Short mmCIF file of C-alpha atoms in Angstrom, two decimals:
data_model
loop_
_atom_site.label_atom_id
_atom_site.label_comp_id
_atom_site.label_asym_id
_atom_site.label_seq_id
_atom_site.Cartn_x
_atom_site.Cartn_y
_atom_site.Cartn_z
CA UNK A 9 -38.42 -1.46 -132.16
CA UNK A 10 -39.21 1.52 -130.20
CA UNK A 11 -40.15 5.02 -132.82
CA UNK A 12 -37.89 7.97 -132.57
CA UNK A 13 -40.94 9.82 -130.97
CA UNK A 14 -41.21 6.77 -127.96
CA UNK A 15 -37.63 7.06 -127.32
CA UNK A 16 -37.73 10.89 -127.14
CA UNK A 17 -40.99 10.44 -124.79
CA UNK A 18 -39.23 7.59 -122.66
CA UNK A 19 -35.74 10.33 -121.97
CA UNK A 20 -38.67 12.91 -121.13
CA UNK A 21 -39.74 10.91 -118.55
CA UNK A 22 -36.35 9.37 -117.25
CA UNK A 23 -35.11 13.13 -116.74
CA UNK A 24 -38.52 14.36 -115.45
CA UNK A 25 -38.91 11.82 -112.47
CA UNK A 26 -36.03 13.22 -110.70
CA UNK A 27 -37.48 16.29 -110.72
CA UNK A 28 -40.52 15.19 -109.59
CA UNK A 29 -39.37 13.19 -106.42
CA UNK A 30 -38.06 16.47 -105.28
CA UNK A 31 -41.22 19.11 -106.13
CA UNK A 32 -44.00 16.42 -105.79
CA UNK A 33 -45.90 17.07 -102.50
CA UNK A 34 -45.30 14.52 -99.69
CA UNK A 35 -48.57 12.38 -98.30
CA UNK A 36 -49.66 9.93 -96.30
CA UNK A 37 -52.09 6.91 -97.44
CA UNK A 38 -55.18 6.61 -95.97
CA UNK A 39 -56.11 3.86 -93.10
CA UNK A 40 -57.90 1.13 -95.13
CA UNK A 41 -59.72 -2.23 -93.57
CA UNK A 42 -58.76 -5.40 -95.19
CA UNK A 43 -61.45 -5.01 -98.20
CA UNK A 44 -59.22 -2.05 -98.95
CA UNK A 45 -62.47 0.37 -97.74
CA UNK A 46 -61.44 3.64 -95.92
CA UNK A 47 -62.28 3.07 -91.90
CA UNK A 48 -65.04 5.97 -91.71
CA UNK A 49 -63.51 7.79 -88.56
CA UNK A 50 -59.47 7.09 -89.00
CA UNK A 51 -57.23 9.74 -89.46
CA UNK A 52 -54.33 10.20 -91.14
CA UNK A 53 -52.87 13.62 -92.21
CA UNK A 54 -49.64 14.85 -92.39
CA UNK A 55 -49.27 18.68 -91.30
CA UNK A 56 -47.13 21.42 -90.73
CA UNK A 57 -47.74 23.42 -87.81
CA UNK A 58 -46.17 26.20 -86.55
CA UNK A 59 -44.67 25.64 -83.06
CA UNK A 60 -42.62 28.13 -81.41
CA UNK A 61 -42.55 30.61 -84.36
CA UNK A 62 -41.00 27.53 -86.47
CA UNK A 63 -43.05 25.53 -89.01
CA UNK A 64 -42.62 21.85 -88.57
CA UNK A 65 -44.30 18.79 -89.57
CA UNK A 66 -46.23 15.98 -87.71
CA UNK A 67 -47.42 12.42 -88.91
CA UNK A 68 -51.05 12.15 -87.20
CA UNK A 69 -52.18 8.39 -88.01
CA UNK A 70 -55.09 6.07 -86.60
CA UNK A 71 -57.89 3.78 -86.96
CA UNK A 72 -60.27 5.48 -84.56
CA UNK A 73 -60.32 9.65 -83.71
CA UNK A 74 -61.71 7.97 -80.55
CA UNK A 75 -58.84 6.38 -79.57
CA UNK A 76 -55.97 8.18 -77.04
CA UNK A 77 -52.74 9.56 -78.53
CA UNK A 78 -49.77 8.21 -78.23
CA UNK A 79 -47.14 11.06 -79.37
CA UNK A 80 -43.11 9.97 -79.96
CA UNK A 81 -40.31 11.99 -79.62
CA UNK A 82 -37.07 10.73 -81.97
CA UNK A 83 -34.08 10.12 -80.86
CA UNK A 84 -30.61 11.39 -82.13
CA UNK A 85 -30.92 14.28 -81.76
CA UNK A 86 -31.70 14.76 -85.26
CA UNK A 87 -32.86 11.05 -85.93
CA UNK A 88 -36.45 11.86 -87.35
CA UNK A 89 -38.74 9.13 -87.80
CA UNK A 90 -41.39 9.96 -90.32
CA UNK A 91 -39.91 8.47 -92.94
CA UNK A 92 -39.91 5.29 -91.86
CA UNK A 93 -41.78 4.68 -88.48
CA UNK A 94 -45.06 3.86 -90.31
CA UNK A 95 -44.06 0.29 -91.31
CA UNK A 96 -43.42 -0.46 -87.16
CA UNK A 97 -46.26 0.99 -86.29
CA UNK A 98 -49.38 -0.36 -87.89
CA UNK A 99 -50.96 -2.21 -84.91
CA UNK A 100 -50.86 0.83 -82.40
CA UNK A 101 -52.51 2.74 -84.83
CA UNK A 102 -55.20 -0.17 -84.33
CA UNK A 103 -55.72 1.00 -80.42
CA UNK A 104 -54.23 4.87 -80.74
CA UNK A 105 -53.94 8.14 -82.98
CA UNK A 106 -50.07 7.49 -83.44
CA UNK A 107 -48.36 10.61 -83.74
CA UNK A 108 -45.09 11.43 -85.26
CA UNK A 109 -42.95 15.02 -85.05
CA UNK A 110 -39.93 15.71 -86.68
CA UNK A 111 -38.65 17.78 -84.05
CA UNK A 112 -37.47 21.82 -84.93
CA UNK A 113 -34.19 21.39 -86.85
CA UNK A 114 -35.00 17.77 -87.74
CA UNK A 115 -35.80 16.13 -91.08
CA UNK A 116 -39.28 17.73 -92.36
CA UNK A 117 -38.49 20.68 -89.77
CA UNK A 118 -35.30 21.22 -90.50
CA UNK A 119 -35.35 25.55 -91.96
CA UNK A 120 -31.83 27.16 -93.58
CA UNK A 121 -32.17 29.80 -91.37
CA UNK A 122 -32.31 28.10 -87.87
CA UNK A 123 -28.76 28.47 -85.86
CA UNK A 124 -27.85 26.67 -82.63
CA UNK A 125 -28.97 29.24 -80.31
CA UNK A 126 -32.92 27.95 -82.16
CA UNK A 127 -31.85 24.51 -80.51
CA UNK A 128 -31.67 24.87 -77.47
CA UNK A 129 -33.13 22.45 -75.09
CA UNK A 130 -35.91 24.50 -73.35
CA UNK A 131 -37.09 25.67 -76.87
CA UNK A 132 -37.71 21.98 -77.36
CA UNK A 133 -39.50 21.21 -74.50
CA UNK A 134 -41.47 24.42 -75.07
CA UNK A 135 -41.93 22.67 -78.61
CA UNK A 136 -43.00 19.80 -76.95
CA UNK A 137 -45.88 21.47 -74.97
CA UNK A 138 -47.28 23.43 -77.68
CA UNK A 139 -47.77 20.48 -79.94
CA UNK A 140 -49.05 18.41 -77.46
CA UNK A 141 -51.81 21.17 -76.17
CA UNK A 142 -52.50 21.17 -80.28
CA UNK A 143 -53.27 17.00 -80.19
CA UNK A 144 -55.72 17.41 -77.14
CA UNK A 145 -57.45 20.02 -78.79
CA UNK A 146 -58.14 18.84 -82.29
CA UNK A 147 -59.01 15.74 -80.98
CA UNK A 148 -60.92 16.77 -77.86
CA UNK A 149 -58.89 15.11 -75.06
CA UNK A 150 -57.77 16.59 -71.60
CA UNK A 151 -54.05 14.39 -71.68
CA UNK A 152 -52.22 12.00 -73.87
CA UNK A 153 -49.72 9.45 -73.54
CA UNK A 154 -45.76 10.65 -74.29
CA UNK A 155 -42.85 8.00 -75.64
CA UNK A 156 -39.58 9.50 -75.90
CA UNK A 157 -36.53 7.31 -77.29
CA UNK A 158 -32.53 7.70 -76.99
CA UNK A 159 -32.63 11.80 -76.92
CA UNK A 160 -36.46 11.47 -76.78
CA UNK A 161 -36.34 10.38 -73.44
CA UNK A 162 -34.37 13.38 -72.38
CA UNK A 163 -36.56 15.70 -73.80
CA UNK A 164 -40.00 13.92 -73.03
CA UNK A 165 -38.75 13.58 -68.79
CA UNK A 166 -38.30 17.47 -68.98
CA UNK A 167 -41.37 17.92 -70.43
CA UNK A 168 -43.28 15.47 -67.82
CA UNK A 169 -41.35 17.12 -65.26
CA UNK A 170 -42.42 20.49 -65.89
CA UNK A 171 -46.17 20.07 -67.25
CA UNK A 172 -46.99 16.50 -65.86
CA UNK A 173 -50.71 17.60 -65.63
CA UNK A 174 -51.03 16.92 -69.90
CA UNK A 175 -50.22 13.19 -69.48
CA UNK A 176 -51.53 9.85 -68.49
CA UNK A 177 -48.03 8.51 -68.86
CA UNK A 178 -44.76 8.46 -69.89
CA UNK A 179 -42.78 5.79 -71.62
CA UNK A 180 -39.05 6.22 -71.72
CA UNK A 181 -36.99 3.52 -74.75
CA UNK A 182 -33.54 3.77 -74.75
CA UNK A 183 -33.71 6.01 -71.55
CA UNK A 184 -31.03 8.36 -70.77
CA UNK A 185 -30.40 8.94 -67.38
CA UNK A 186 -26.76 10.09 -66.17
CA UNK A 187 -24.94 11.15 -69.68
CA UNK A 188 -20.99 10.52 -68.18
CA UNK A 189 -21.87 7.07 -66.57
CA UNK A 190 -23.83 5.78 -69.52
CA UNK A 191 -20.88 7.19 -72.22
CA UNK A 192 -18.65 5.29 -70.22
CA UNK A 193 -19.95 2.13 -70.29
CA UNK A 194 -20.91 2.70 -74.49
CA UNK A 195 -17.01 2.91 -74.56
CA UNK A 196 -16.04 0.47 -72.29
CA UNK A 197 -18.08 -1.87 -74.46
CA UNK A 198 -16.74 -0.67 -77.76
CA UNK A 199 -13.09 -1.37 -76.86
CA UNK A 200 -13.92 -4.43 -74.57
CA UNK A 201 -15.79 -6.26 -78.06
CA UNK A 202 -12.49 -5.26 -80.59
CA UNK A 203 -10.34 -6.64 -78.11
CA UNK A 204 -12.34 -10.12 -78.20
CA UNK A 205 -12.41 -9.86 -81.56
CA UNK A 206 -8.97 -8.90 -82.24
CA UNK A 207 -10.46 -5.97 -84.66
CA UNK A 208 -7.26 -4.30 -85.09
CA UNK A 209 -8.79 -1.31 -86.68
CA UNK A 210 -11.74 -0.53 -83.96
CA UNK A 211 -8.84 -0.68 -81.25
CA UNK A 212 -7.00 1.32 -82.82
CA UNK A 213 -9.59 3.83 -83.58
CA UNK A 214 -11.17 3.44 -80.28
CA UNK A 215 -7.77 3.97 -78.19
CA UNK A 216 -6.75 7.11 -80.26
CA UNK A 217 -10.12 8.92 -78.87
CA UNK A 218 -9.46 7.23 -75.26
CA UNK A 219 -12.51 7.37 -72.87
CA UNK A 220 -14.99 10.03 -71.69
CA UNK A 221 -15.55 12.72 -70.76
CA UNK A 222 -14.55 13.92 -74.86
CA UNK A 223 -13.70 17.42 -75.73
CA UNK A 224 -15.24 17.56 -79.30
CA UNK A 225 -18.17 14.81 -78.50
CA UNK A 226 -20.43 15.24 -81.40
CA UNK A 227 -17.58 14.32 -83.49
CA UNK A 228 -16.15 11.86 -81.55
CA UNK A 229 -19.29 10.03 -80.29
CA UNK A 230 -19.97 9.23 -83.84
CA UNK A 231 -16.81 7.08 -84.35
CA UNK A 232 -17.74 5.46 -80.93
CA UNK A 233 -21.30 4.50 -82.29
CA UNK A 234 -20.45 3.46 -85.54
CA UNK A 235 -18.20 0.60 -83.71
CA UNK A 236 -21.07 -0.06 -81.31
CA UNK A 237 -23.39 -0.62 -84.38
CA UNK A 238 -20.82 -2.80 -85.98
CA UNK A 239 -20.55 -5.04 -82.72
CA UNK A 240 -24.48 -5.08 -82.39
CA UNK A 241 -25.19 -2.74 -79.74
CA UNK A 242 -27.53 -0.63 -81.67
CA UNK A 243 -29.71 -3.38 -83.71
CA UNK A 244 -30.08 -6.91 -83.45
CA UNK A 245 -33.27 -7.24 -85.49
CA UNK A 246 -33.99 -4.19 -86.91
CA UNK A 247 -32.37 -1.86 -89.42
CA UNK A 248 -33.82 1.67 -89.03
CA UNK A 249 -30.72 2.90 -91.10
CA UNK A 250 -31.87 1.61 -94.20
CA UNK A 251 -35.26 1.89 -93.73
CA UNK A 252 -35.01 5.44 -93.61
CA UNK A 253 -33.24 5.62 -96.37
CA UNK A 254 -35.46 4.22 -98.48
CA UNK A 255 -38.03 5.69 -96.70
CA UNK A 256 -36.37 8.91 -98.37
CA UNK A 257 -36.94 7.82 -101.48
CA UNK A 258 -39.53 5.60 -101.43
CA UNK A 259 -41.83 6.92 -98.66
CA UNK A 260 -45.05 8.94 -99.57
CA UNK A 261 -44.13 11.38 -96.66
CA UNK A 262 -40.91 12.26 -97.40
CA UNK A 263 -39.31 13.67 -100.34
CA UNK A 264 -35.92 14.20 -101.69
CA UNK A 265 -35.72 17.30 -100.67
CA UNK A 266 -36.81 16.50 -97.59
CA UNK A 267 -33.78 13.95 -97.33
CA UNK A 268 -31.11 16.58 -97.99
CA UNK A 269 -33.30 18.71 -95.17
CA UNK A 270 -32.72 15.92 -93.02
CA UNK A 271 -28.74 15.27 -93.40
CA UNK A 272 -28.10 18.80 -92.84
CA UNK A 273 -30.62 18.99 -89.62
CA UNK A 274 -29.07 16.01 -88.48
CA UNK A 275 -25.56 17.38 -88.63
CA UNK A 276 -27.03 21.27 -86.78
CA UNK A 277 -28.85 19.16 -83.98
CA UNK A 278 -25.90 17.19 -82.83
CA UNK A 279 -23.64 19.81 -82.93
CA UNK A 280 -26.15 22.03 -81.02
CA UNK A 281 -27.77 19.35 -78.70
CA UNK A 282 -24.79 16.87 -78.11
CA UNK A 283 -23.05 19.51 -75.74
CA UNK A 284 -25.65 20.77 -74.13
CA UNK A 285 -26.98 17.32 -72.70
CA UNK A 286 -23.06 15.54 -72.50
CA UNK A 287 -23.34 16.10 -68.58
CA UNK A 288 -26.81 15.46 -68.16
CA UNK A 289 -27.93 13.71 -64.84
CA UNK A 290 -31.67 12.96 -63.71
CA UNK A 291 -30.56 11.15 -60.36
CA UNK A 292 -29.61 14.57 -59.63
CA UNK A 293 -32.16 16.99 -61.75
CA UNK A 294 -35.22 14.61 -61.79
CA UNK A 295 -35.26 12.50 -58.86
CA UNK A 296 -39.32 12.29 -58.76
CA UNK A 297 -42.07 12.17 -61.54
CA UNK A 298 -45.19 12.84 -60.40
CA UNK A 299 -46.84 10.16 -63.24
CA UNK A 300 -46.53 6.43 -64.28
CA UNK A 301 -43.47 5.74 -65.73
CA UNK A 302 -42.69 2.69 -67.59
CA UNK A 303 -38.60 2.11 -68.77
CA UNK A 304 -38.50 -0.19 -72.40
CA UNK A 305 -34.47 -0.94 -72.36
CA UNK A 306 -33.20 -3.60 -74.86
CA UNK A 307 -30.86 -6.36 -73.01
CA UNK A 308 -27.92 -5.20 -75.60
CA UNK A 309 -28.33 -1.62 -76.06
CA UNK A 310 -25.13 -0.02 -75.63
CA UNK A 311 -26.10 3.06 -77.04
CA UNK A 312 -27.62 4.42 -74.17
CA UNK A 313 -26.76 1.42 -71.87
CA UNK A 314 -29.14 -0.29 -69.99
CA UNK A 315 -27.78 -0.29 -66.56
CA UNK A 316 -27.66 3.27 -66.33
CA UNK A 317 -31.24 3.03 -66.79
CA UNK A 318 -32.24 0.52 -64.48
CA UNK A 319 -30.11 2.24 -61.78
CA UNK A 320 -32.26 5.12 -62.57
CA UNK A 321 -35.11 3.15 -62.51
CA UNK A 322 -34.60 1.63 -59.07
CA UNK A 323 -34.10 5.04 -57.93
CA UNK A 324 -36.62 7.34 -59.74
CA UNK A 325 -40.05 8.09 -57.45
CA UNK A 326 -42.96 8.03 -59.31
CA UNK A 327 -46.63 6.87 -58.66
CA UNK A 328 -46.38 3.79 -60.41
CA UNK A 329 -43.48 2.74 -61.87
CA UNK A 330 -41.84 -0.85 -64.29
CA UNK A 331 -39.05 -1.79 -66.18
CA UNK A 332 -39.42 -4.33 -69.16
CA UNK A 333 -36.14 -5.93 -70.12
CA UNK A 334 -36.63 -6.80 -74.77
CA UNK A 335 -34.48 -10.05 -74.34
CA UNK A 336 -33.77 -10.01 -78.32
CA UNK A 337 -33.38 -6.35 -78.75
CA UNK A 338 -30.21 -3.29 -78.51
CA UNK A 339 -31.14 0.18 -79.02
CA UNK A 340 -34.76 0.09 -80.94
CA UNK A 341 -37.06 -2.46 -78.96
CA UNK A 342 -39.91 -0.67 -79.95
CA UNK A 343 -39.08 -1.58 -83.95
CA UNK A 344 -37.34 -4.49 -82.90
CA UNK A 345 -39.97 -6.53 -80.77
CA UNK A 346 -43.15 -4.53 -82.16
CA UNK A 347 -45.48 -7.09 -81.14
CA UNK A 348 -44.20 -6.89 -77.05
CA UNK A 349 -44.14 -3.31 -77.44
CA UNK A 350 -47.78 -3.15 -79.17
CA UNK A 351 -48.79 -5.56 -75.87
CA UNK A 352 -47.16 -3.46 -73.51
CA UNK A 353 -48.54 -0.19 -74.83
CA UNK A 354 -52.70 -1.86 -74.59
CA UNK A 355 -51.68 -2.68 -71.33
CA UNK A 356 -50.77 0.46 -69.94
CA UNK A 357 -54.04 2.05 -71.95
CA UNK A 358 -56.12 -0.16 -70.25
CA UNK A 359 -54.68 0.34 -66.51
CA UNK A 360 -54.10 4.00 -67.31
CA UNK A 361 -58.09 4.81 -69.19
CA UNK A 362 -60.12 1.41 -68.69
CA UNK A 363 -60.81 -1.58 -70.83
CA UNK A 364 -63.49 0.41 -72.61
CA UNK A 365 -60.57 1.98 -74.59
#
C-alpha cells in the first residue's frame, strides 16, 4: 500500500509532466552505429536560424558531414515535417546530410506576430535561398540537392528557376504544375468515387461546393481533400497524419507547444498561400529549367494529380530530365515506398557527383 508521502509524490509528478512536455527543450538523438557508438563525423542538430528577419528552425541529420545535402521543402502549405519525417528517413541519412525546415509560418517557425503579407510567396523563395547558401557554407559545399513536395514543389521550381546555379538537382513529389487543371481533376475524382460508392454524404457534400475554380478555396479545398483522403487518394501505405501527431507528443524535436504553434501556422499559411498559388501555371511561367529534374508522382495521388504532372513533364525543357511512376503509392511516395525513393535518390547522387560519393 502506497504511504501518504508516495501518493503525494506520484500527483507531483502526474501534474508536473504536462508542464514539462511544454517548457522542456526540443532535441534530436544522436546518429548511432549498430553497437549503439556515436558515428565520429555525423551530424545531427536541430537549430534555429534566422532567415529573412524571422527565426525558424531546421532538422540537420546525417551519417557523414562528407556526404551532399539533400534539403526538403513540406508541403501544405503549412504541413511541416519535423516532427515526424525522421522515422522515413533513416537510410538517406546513410548517403546524405538530410535536412529538414519548417518553413516561416510553419510548425517550429510559426511567430504570433507574423500576418499574411509575411507569407508571401517571394519571401519564401527568398527563405529558401538564404537557408540553402547557410547549408553550403557550414558544410563547405558549392551546391546541394533540393526536394520539394505538394506546395514544396511550387516553391522549390521558383527557387531553381531563379538561382539554379546553387543546385545539382531538383526533385519535384507530388509536383504541382497548372493549379486549375490539377483542382479539377482532384474534384472530378472526389465526386466520380462517392458516386461508385453510393456515399450519400460525400455527394452531397461534394455537389453543394460544385467544381473549380472556388471562391473561398482554402476553406473549401479542405472538404474536397478530406473526401480524397477517405477514398485513398492521399495515402495508400502511409499515415503521415498520425505520425505527426504523435510525433507532437512523442517526438524529441517537437514539443507541445510547438504543436499548438503548428495548428495555428497551419491555419495562417493556407489562408495566406492557398490564394496566391490557386491559378498557378508553370507550362506558362516555367517552361525551361536549366538543371536535372526528376518528377516522383504516386499512380493514385489525387491530391495534386498525376497527369497534370506528367503533362508537365513531357513538356518541361531541362538538361536531363525522368519521371518515376510509385505503383503502390497516392500523395507521399517518398514515405510510402522509402526504399524506391532511397534507390532513386543514390542514383541520381551518383550520376549527378560520381560513385565516389
Amino acid at each position: 500500500m502506497l504511504t501518504k508521502q508516495k501518493r503525494f509524490r506520484y500527483l507531483l509528478l502526474f501534474l508536473c509532466l504536462p508542464i514539462l512536455a511544454f517548457i522542456f527543450p526540443s532535441w534530436t538523438p544522436r546518429i548511432r552505429d549498430e553497437s549503439r557508438a556515436l558515428l565520429p563525423n555525423s551530424v545531427s542538430t536541430l537549430e534555429q536560424i534566422e532567415l529573412g528577419g524571422i527565426k525558424q528552425s531546421v532538422l540537420i541529420r546525417g551519417n557523414d558531414q562528407r556526404n551532399p545535402i539533400l534539403l526538403f521543402l513540406h508541403g501544405g502549405p503549412g504541413y511541416s515535417q519535423i516532427a515526424y519525417a525522421r522515422q522515413y528517413q533513416r537510410d538517406l541519412e546513410k548517403d546524405f546530410i538530410v535536412v529538414n525546415w519548417d518553413q516561416r509560418g510553419s510548425g517550429k517557425s510559426y511567430h504570433w506576430n507574423l500576418t499574411h503579407g509575411d507569407l508571401h510567396i517571394g519571401n519564401l523563395v527568398e527563405d529558401t535561398l538564404e537557408l540553402t547558401k547557410y547549408l553550403e557554407h557550414k558544410f563547405n559545399q558549392s551546391k546541394i540537392f533540393i526536394v520539394g513536395h505538394s506546395w514544396g514543389s511550387m516553391l522549390a521550381t521558383w527557387t531553381v528557376q531563379q538561382y539554379p546555379e546553387h543546385f545539382y538537382a531538383y526533385i519535384g513529389i507530388g509536383q504541382v504544375a497548372d493549379a486549375p487543371f490539377g483542382e479539377h481533376l482532384s474534384y472530378q475524382f472526389a465526386l466520380d468515387e462517392a458516386i461508385k460508392r453510393n456515399n450519400a454524404e460525400a455527394i452531397k457534400e461534394l455537389e453543394s461546393i460544385g467544381p473549380p475554380p472556388y471562391k473561398h478555396y482554402s476553406k473549401v479545398t479542405r472538404l474536397e481533400q478530406k473526401w480524397i483522403t477517405d477514398f485513398g487518394g492521399a495515402e495508400r501505405n502511409s499515415h503521415t497524419q498520425k505520425e505527426l501527431i504523435k510525433g507532437i507528443f512523442l517526438a524529441p524535436e517537437y514539443t507541445w507547444t510547438d504543436g499548438i504553434r503548428m495548428a495555428f501556422g497551419s491555419r495562417l499559411s493556407k489562408n495566406a498561400i492557398l490564394p496566391q498559388i490557386q491559378y498557378s501555371n508553370f507550362f506558362k511561367t516555367v517552361p525551361t529549367l536549366s538543371i536535372p529534374v526528376y518528377l516522383c508522382m504516386g499512380r493514385y495521388d489525387y491530391i495534386t494529380p498525376s497527369e497534370d504532372a506528367y503533362n508537365y513533364y513531357e513538356k518541361l525543357d531541362a538538361p536531363e530530365k525522368l519521371f518515376i511512376w510509385f505503383e503502390e503509392s497516392a500523395h507521399f511516395p517518398h514515405f510510402e515506398e522509402m526504399e524506391k525513393f532511397h534507390t532513386l535518390m543514390i542514383t541520381i547522387k551518383e550520376q549527378t557527383l560520381g560513385a565516389s560519393h
